[in-house]
Coordinates of C-alpha atoms and ligand atoms in Angstrom, one line a residue:
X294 CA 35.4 23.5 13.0
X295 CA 33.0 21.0 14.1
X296 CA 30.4 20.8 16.4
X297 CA 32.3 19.8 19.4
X298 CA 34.2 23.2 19.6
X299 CA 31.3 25.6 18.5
X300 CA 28.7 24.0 20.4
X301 CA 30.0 21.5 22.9
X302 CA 26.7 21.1 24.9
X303 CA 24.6 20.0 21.9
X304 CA 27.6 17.5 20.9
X305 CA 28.1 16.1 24.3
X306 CA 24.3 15.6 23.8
X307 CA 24.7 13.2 21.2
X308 CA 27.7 11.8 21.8
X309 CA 25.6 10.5 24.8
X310 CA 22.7 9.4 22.8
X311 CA 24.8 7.5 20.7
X312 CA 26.3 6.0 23.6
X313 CA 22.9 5.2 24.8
X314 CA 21.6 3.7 21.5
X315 CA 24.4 1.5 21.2
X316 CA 24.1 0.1 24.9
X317 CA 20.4 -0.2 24.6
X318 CA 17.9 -2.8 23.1
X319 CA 15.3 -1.1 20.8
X320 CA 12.2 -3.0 21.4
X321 CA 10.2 0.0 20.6
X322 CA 7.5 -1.6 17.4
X323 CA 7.4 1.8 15.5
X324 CA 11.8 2.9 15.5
X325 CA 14.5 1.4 13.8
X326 CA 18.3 2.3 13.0
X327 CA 18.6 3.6 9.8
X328 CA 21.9 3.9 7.9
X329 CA 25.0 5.9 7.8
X330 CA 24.1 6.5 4.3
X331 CA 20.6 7.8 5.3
X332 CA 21.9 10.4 8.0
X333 CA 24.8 11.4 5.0
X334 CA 22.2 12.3 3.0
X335 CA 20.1 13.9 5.8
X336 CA 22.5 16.2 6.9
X337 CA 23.7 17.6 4.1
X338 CA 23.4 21.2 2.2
X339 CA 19.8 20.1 0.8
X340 CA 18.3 21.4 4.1
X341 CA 19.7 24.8 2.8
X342 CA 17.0 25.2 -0.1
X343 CA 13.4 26.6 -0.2
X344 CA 11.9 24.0 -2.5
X345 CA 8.1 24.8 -2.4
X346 CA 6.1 22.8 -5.3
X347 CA 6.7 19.7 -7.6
X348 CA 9.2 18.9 -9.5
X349 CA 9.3 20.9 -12.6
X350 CA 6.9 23.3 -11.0
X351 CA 8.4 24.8 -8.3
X352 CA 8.3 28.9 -6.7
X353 CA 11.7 29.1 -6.4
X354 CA 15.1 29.1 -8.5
X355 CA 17.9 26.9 -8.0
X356 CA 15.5 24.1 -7.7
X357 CA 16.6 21.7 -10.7
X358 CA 18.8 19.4 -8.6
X359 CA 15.9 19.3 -6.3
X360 CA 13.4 18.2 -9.2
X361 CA 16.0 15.3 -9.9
X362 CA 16.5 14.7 -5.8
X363 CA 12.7 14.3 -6.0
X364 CA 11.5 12.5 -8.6
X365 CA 13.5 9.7 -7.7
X366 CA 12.2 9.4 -4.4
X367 CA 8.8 9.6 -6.1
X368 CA 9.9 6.9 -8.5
X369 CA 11.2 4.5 -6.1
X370 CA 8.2 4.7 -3.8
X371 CA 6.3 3.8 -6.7
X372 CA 8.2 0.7 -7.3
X373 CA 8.8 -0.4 -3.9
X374 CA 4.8 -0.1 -3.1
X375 CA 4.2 -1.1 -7.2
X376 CA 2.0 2.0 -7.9
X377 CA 1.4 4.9 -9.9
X378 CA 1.4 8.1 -7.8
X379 CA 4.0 8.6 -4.8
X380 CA 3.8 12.1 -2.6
X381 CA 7.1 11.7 -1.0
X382 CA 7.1 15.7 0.8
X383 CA 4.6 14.7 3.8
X384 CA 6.8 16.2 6.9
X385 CA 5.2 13.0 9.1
X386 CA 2.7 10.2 9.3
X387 CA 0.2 12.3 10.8
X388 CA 1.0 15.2 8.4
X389 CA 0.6 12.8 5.4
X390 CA -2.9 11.2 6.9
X391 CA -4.2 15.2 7.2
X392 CA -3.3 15.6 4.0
X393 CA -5.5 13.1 3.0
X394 CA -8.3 14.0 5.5
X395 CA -8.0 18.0 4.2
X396 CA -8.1 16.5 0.2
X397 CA -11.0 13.8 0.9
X398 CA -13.2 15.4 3.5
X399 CA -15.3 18.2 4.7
X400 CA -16.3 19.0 8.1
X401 CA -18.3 16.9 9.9
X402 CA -17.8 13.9 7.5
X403 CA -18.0 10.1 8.2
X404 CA -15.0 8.0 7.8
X405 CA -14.7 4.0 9.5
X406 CA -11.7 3.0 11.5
X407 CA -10.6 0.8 14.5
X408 CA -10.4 2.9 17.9
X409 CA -7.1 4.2 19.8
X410 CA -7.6 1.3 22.3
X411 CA -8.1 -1.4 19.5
X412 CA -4.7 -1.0 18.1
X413 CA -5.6 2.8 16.2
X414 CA -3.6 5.4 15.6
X415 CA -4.6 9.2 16.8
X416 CA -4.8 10.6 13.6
X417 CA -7.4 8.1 12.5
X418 CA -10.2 9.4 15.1
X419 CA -9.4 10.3 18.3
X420 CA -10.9 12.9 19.7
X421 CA -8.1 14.5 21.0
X422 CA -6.8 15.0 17.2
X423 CA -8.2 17.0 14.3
X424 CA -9.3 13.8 12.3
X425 CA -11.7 13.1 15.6
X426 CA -12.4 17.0 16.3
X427 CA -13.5 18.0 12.8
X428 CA -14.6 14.5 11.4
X429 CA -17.2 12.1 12.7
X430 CA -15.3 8.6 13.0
X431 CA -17.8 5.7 13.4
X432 CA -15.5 2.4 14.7
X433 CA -15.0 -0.6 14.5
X434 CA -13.4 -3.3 16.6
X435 CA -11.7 -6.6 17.4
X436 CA -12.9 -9.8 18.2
X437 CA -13.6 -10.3 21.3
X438 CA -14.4 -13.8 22.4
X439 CA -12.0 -15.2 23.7
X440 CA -13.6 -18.7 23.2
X441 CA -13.0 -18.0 19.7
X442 CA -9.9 -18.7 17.7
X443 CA -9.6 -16.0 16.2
X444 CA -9.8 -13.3 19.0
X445 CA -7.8 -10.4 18.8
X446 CA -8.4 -9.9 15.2
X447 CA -10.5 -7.3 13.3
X448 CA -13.8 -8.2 13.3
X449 CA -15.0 -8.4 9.8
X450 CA -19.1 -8.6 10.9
X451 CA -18.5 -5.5 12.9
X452 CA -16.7 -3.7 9.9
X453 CA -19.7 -4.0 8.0
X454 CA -21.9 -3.4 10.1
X455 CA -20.6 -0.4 10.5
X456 CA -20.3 0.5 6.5
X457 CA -24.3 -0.5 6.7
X458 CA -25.1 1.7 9.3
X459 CA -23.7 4.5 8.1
X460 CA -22.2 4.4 4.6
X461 CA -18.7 6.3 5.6
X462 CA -16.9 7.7 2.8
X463 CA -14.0 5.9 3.4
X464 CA -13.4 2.9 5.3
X465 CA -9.6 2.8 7.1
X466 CA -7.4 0.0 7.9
X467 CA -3.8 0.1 9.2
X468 CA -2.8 0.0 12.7
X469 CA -0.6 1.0 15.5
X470 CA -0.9 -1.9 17.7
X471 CA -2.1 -4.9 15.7
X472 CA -0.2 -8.1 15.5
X473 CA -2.1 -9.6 12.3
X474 CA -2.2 -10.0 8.7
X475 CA -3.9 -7.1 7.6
X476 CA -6.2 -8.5 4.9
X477 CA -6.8 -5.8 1.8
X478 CA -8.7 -8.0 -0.5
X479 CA -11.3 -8.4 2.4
X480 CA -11.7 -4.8 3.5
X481 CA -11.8 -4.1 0.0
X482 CA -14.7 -6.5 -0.4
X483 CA -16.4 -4.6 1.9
X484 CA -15.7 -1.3 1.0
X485 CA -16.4 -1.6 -2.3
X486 CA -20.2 -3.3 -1.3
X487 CA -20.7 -0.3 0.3
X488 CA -19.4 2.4 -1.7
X489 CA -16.4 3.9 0.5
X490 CA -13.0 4.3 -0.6
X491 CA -10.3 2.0 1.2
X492 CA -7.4 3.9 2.9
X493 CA -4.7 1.8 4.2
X494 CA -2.4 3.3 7.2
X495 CA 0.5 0.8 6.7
X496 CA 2.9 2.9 8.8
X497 CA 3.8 0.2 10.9
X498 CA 3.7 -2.7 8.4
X499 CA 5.3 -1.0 5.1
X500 CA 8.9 -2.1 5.4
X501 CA 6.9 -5.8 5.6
X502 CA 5.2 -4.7 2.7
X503 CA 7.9 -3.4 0.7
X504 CA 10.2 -6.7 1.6
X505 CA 7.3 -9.1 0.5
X506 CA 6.7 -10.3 4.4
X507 CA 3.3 -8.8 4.6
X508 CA 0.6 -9.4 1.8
X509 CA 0.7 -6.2 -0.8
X510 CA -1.4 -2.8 0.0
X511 CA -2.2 -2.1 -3.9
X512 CA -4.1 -2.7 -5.9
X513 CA -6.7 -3.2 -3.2
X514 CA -5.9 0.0 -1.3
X515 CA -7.3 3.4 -3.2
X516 CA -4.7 5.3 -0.5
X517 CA -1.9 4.4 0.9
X518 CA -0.3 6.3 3.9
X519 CA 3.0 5.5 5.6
X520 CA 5.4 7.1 7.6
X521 CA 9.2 5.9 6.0
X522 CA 10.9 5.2 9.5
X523 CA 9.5 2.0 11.1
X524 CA 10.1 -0.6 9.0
X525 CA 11.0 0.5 6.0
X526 CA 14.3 2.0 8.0
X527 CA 14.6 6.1 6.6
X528 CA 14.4 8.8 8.0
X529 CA 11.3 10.4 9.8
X530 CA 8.8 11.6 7.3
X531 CA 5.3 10.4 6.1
X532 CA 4.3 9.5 1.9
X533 CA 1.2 9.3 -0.1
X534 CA 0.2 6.8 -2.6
X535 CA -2.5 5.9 -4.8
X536 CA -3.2 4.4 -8.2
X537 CA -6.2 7.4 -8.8
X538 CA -4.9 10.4 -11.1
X539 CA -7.6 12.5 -9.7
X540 CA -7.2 11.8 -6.0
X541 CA -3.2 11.9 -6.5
X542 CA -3.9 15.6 -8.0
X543 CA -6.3 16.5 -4.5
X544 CA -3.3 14.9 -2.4
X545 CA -0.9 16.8 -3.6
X546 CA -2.8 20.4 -3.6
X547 CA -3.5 19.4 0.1
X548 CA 0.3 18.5 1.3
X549 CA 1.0 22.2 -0.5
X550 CA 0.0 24.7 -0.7
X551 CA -2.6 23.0 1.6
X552 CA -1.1 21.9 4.4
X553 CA 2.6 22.5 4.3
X554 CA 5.4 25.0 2.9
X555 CA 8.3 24.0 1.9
X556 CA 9.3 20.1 1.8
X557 CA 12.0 18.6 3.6
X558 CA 14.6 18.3 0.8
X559 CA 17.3 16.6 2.6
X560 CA 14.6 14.7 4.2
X561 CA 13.7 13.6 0.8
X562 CA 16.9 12.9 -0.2
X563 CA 17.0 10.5 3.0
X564 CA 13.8 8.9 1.8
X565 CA 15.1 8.2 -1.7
X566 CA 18.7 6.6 -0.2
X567 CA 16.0 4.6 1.9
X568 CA 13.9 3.8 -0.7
X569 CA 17.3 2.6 -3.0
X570 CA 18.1 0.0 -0.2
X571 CA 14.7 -0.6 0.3
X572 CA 14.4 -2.4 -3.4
X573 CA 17.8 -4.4 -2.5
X574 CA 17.3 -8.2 -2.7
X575 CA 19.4 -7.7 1.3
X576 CA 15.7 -5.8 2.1
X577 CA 14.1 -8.7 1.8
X578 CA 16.0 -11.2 3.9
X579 CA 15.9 -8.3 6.7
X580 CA 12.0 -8.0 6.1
X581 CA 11.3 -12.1 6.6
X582 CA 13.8 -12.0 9.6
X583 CA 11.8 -9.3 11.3
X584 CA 8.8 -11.7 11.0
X585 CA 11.0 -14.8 11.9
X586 CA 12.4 -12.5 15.0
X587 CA 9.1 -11.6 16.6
X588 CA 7.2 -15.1 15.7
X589 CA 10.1 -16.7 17.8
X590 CA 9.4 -13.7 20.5
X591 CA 5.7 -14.4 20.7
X592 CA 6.9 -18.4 20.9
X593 CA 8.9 -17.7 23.8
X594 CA 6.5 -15.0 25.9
X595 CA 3.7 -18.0 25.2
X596 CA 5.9 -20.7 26.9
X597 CA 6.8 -18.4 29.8
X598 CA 2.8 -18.3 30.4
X599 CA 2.4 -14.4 28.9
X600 CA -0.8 -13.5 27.7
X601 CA -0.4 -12.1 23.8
X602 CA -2.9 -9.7 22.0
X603 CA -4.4 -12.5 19.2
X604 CA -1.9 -14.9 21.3
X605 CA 1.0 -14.2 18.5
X606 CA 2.1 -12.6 15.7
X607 CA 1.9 -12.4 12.1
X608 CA 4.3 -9.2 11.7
X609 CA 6.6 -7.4 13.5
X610 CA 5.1 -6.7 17.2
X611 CA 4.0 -8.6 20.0
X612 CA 1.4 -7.1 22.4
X613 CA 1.6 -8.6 26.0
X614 CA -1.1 -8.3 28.3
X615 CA 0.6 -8.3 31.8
X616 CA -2.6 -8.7 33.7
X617 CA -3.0 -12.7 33.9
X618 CA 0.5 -13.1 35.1
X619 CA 0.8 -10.1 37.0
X620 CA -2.5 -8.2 37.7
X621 CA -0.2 -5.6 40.1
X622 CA 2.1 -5.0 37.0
X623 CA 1.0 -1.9 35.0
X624 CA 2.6 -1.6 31.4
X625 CA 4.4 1.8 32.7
X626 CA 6.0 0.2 35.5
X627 CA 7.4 -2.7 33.0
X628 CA 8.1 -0.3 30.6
X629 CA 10.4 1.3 33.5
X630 CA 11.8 -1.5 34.7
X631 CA 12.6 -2.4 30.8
X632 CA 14.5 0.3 30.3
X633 CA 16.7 0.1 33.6
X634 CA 17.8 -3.3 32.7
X635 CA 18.4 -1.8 28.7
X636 CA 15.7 -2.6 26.5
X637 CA 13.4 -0.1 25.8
X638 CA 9.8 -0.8 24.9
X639 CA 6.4 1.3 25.1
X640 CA 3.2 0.6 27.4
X641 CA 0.6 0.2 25.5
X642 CA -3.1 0.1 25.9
X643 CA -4.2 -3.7 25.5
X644 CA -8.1 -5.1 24.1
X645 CA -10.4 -4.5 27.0
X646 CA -8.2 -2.4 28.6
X647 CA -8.7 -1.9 32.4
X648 CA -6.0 0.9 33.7
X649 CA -5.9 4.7 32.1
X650 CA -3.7 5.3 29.1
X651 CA -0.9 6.9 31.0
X652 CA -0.7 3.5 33.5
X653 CA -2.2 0.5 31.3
X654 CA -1.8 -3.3 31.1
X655 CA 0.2 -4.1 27.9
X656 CA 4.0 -3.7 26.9
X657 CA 4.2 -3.8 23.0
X658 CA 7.6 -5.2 21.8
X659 CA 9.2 -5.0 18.0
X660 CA 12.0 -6.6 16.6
X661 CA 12.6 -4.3 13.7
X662 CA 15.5 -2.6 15.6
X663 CA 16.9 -5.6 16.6
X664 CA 17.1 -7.7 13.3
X665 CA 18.7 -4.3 11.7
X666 CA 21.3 -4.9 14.4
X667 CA 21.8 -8.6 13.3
X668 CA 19.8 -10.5 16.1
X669 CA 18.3 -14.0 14.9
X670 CA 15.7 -16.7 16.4
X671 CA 17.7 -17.5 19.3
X672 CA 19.6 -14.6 20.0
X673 CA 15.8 -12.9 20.6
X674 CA 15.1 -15.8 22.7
X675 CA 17.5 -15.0 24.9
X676 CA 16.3 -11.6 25.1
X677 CA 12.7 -13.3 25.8
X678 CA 13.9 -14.6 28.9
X679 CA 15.4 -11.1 30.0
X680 CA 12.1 -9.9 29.4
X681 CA 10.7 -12.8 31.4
X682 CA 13.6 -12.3 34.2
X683 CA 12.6 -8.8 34.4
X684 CA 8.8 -8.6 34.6
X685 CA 9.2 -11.1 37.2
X686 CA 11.6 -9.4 39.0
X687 CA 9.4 -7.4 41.3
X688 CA 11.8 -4.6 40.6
X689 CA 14.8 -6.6 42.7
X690 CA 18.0 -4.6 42.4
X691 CA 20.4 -7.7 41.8
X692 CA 17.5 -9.2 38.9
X693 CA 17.7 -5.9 37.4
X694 CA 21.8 -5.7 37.5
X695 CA 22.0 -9.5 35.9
X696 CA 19.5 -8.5 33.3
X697 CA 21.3 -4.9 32.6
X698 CA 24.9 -6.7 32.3
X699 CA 23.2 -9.3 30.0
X700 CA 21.7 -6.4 27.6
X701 CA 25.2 -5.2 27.6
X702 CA 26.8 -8.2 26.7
X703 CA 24.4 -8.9 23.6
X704 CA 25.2 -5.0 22.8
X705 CA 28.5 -5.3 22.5
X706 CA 27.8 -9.0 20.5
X707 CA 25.4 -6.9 18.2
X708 CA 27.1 -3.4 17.6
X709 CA 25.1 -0.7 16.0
X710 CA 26.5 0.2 12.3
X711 CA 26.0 4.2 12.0
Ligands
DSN102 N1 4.0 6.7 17.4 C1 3.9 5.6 16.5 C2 3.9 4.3 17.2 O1 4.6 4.1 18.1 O2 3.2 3.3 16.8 C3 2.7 5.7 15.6 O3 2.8 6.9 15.0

């Protein structure tokens, strides 16, 4: 039997997401499209198994296919990063950064990172999540002169002036919103001058990583935290890595027993068929197009006279700031309009933000999703000037319908292999 007869509602459900997916631009930075052989491996009789443990030291029977399913997740994350301990069970992102938090920190202990409205991430500070509730994160920020050429990206004086004032025990780096070059041998400078560990969020950036089109997270990094569906293309789920025995040992007693139960086994699975295409020389061409995809983006939104975060891009997102060409147009009313005309994109909080979070003044734009889908340099300028069409559109019903037929047409031009 299959779905369709035994549960029609949930299967007309998806039928119509797929329908949507495939009609749709994915702009959003942080998604991709993953592969049929991901999803095979996803949704098959490995979500059946309680699995709790390691390999070779699990609480359950029947595990020994598991072991082998695991390890070899393990052992490609190791090679795809190029390092010596991998915890591949982490549920999430987040659940992989508390994991680290629970393993490196007590309450009420000091850890550096860039705030929410900088380009952070919740989980490194906010004070609406437990990393800001039972920690104390000191921050710091971006440059922000504009007279200067290089505003918009961290701000190494105020990094250590932060470490001096008040010597965290771990200094974080890794973003949700940041266009740039993350540079590890510099924030490793500095964490090592003042005696804090580096942890590296790379959630957004890995996939770069992993396809040599972002510099390399180890050995600068002493952690490494990434979720394994952004860029690097798998299925939703967080990892762990370090090149400390001792700190590996602390990460793994805090992902279980300390913070989770059983792991995700067909999740794992996932991860491993991700990994295994991950390491394929094809990986690497799709990792430099990404770059290649939202350079030419960046080019394009310039020349249409749109403000950029850093004015470009060294990676995979562009951050627009809507207010100089539009101060009227918040990001959530762009966002909207972006999705009626079939791309789909995320407001998003911009460097000296003016409006609330749930309003603000930024779209942030990817091109992961797209280059998976086969788009090149001018294919995304084309959707540039869709972009450009529909911000200025002021909302105009026939803009909106040109725009949406246009998305369609570069749909169809660009199917969606799943
Ligand atoms: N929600 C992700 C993003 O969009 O960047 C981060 O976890």
């Amino acid at each position: 039997m299959s779905l369709s007869q035994t549960d029609p509602q949930i299967a007309d459900m998806i039928a119509r997401e797929t329908k949507r997916q495939e009609s749709t631009l994915e702009m959003i930075a942080s998604e991709n499209l993953t592969s049929a052989e991901v999803m095979e491996a996803q949704g098959s009789v490995l979500t059946n198994k309680y699995a709790e443990g390691y390999p070779g030291k699990r609480y359950y029977s029947g595990c020994g296919i598991y072991d082998e399913i695991e390890q070899l997740a393990i052992d490609r994350a190791k090679q795809l990063f190029n390092c010596e301990y991998a915890n591949v069970q982490p549920h999430s992102g987040a659940n992989a950064n508390f994991a680290v938090q629970l393993a490196l920190f007590n309450p009420g202990d000091t850890f550096a990172a860039i705030e929410l409205s900088n380009g952070g991430h919740l989980t490194h500070g906010s004070p609406v999540n437990v990393s800001g509730k039972w920690l104390k994160p000191v921050t710091y920020t971006l440059v922000q002169d504009e007279a200067r050429s290089d505003w918009g990206y961290v701000d190494f004086d105020s990094v250590e002036a932060v470490l001096k004032e008040h010597r965290p025990k771990v200094l974080m780096c890794g973003y949700s919103a940041y266009p740039r070059t993350i540079d590890f041998p510099k924030f490793r400078e500095l964490a090592d001058k003042y005696g804090a560990l580096l942890w590296a969020d790379v959630a957004h950036v890995a996939g770069l990583i992993a396809g040599g089109a972002h510099p390399a997270c180890f050995p600068h990094c002493h952690i490494v935290t990434t979720t394994t569906h952004k860029t690097l293309r798998g299925p939703r789920g967080g990892l762990i890595m370090t090149n400390d025995e001792a700190l590996a040992k602390k990460f793994n007693s805090a992902v279980f027993p300390g913070s989770q139960g059983g792991p995700l086994m067909h999740v794992i699975a996932a991860k491993a068929v991700a990994f295994g295409e991950d390491l394929k020389p094809e990986f690497k061409t799709y990792s430099a197009q990404v770059v290649k995809n939202a350079k030419r983006l960046a080019k394009e939104l310039v020349d249409r006279g749109y403000k950029l975060a850093s004015r470009g891009t060294d990676n995979h997102l562009v951050l627009i700031d809507l207010r100089p060409t539009d101060a009227e147009l918040s990001g959530k009313v762009a966002s909207a309009w972006l999705e009626q005309v079939g791309i789909i994109a995320n407001m998003n909080s911009v460097p000296n933000e003016t409006r609330s979070p749930f309003q603000t003044s930024g779209v942030r734009l990817g091109t992961p999703a797209l280059t998976t889908r086969g788009l090149k340099e001018d294919d995304v300028a084309k959707v540039a000037d869709i972009i450009d069409r529909t911000f200025r559109s002021k909302g105009d019903a026939g803009v909106i319908a040109k725009a949406r037929a246009d998305v369609l047409a570069m749909c169809e031009r660009f199917p969606m292999k799943h």
